Tab-separated table of C-alpha atoms in Angstrom:
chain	number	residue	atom	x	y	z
A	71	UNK	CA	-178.079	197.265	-48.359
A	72	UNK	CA	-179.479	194.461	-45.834
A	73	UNK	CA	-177.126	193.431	-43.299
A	74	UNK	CA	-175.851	189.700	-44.180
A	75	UNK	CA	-176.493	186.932	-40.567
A	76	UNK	CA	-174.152	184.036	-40.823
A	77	UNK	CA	-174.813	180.957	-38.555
A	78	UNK	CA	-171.161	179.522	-37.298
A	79	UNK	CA	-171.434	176.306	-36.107
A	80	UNK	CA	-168.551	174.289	-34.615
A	81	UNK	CA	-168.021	172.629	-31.248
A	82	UNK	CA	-164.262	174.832	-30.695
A	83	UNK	CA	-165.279	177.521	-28.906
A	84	UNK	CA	-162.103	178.873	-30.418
A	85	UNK	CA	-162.708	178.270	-34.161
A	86	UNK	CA	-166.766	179.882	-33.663
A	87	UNK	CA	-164.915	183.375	-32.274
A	88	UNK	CA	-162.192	182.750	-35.166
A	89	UNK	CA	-164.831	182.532	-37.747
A	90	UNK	CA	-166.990	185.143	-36.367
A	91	UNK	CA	-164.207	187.879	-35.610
A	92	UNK	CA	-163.578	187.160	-39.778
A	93	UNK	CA	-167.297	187.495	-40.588
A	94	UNK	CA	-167.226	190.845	-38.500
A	95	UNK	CA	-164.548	193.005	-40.183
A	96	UNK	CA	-166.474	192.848	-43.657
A	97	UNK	CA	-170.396	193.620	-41.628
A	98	UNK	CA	-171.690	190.347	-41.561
A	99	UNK	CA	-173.959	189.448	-38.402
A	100	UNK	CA	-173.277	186.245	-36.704
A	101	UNK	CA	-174.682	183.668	-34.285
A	102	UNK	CA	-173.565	180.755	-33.310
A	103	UNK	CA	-173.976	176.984	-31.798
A	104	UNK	CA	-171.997	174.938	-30.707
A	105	UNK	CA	-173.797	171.726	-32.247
A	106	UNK	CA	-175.942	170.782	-34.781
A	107	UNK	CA	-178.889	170.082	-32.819
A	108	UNK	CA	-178.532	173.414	-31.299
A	109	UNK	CA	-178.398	174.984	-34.771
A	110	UNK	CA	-181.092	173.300	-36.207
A	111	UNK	CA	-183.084	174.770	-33.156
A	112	UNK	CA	-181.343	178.315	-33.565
A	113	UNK	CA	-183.376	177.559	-37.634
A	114	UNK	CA	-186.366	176.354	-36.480
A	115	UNK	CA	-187.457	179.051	-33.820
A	116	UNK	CA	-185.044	182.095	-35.766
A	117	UNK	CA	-187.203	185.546	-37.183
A	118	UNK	CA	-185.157	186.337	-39.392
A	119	UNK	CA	-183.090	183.201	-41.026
A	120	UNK	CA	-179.331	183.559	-41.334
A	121	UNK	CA	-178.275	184.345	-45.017
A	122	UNK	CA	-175.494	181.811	-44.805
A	123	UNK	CA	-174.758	179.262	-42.687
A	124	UNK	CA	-170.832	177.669	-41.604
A	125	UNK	CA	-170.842	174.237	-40.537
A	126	UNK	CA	-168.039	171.783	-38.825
A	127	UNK	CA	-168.319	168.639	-39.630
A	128	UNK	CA	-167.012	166.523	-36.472
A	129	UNK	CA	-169.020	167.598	-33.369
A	130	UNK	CA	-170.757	165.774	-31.066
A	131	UNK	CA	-174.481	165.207	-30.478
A	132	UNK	CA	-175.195	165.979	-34.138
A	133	UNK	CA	-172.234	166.415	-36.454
A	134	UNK	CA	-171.765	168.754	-39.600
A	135	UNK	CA	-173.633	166.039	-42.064
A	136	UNK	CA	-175.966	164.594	-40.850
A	137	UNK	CA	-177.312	168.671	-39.770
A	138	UNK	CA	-177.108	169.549	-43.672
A	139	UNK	CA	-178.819	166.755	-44.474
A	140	UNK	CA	-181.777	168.043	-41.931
A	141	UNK	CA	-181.230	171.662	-43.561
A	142	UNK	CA	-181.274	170.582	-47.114
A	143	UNK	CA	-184.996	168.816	-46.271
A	144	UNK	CA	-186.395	171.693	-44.612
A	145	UNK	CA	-188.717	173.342	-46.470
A	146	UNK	CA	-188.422	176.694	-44.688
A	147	UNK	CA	-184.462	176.528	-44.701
A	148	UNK	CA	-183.492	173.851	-47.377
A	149	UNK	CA	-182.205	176.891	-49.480
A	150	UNK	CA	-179.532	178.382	-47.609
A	151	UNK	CA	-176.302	177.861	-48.768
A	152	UNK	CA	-173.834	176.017	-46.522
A	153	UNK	CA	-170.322	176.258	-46.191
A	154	UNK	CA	-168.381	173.468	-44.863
A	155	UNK	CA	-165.275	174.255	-42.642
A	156	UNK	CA	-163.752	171.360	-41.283
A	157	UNK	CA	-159.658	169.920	-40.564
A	158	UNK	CA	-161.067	167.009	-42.534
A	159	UNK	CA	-159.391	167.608	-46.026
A	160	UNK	CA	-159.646	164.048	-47.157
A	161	UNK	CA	-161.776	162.944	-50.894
A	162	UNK	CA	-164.576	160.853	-48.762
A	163	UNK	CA	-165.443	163.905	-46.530
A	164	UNK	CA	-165.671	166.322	-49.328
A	165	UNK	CA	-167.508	163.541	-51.697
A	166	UNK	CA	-170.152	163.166	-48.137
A	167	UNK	CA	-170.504	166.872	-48.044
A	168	UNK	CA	-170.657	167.170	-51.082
A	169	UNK	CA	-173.553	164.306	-51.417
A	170	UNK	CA	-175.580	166.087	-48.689
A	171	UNK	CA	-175.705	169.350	-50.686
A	172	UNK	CA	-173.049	171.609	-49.658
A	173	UNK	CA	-172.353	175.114	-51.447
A	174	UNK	CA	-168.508	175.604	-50.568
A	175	UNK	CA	-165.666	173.238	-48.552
A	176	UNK	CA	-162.965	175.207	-46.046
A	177	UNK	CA	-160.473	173.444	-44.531
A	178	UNK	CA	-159.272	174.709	-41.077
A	179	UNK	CA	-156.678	176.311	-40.053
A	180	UNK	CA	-158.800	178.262	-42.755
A	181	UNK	CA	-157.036	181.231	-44.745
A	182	UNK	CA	-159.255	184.453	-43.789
A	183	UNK	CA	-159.324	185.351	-46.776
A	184	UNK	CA	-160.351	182.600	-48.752
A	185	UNK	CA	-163.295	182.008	-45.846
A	186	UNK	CA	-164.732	185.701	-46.885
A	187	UNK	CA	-164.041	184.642	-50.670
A	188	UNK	CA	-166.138	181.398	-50.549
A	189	UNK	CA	-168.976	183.623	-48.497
A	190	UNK	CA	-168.979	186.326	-50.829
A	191	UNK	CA	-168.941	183.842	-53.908
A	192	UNK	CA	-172.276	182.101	-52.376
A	193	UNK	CA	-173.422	185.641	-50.740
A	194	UNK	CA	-172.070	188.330	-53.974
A	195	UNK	CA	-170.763	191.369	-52.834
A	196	UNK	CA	-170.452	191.749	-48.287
A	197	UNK	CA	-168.045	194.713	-48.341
């Protein structure tokens, strides 16, 4: 079996080691940015494209929706599926994620568990 690459991308140095320490009990690869112009970069020049991708939705220079927006119109990356983890747990930020083509909405502090859950649901089996 292919080891699984996840993109983290939040501007908490904290949460991106949270989320990646997670990822990295069950196999799964990660890199990370700390923005969404730095991820759409990390997409644009990667080999080998992530296999899922975790987005924040409040950062600065480029926040969490307007870079799935630029992901969902990629041709080379539009696929991937994107996972949303965010503190914002209100209707209108799901209903925007949603809107811009999201696979899966986490809300921080995120439950470890249900994190790997959502990534194996879009992912199937990681263990």
């Amino acid at each position: 079996m292919d080891i699984k690459k996840a993109l983290v991308v939040d501007d908490s140095r904290t949460q991106r080691m949270v989320a990646t320490s997670q990822l990295e009990t069950v196999g799964v690869e990660t890199i990370t940015a700390e923005n969404g112009m730095v991820a759409i970069d990390l997409l644009n020049g990667a080999n080998r494209l992530p296999d899922i991708v975790l987005l924040d939705v409040e950062m600065p220079v480029q926040d969490g929706i307007e870079t799935l927006r630029e992901i969902r119109k990629s041709r080379r990356f539009g696929h991937l599926p994107v996972i949303m983890v965010t503190s914002r747990t209100g209707a209108k930020h799901r209903a925007m994620a949603r809107e811009a083509g999201c696979n899966g909405y986490v809300t921080k502090p995120f439950r470890p568990r249900l994190l790997l859950e959502t990534v194996e649901k879009l992912l199937g089996a990681i263990e």
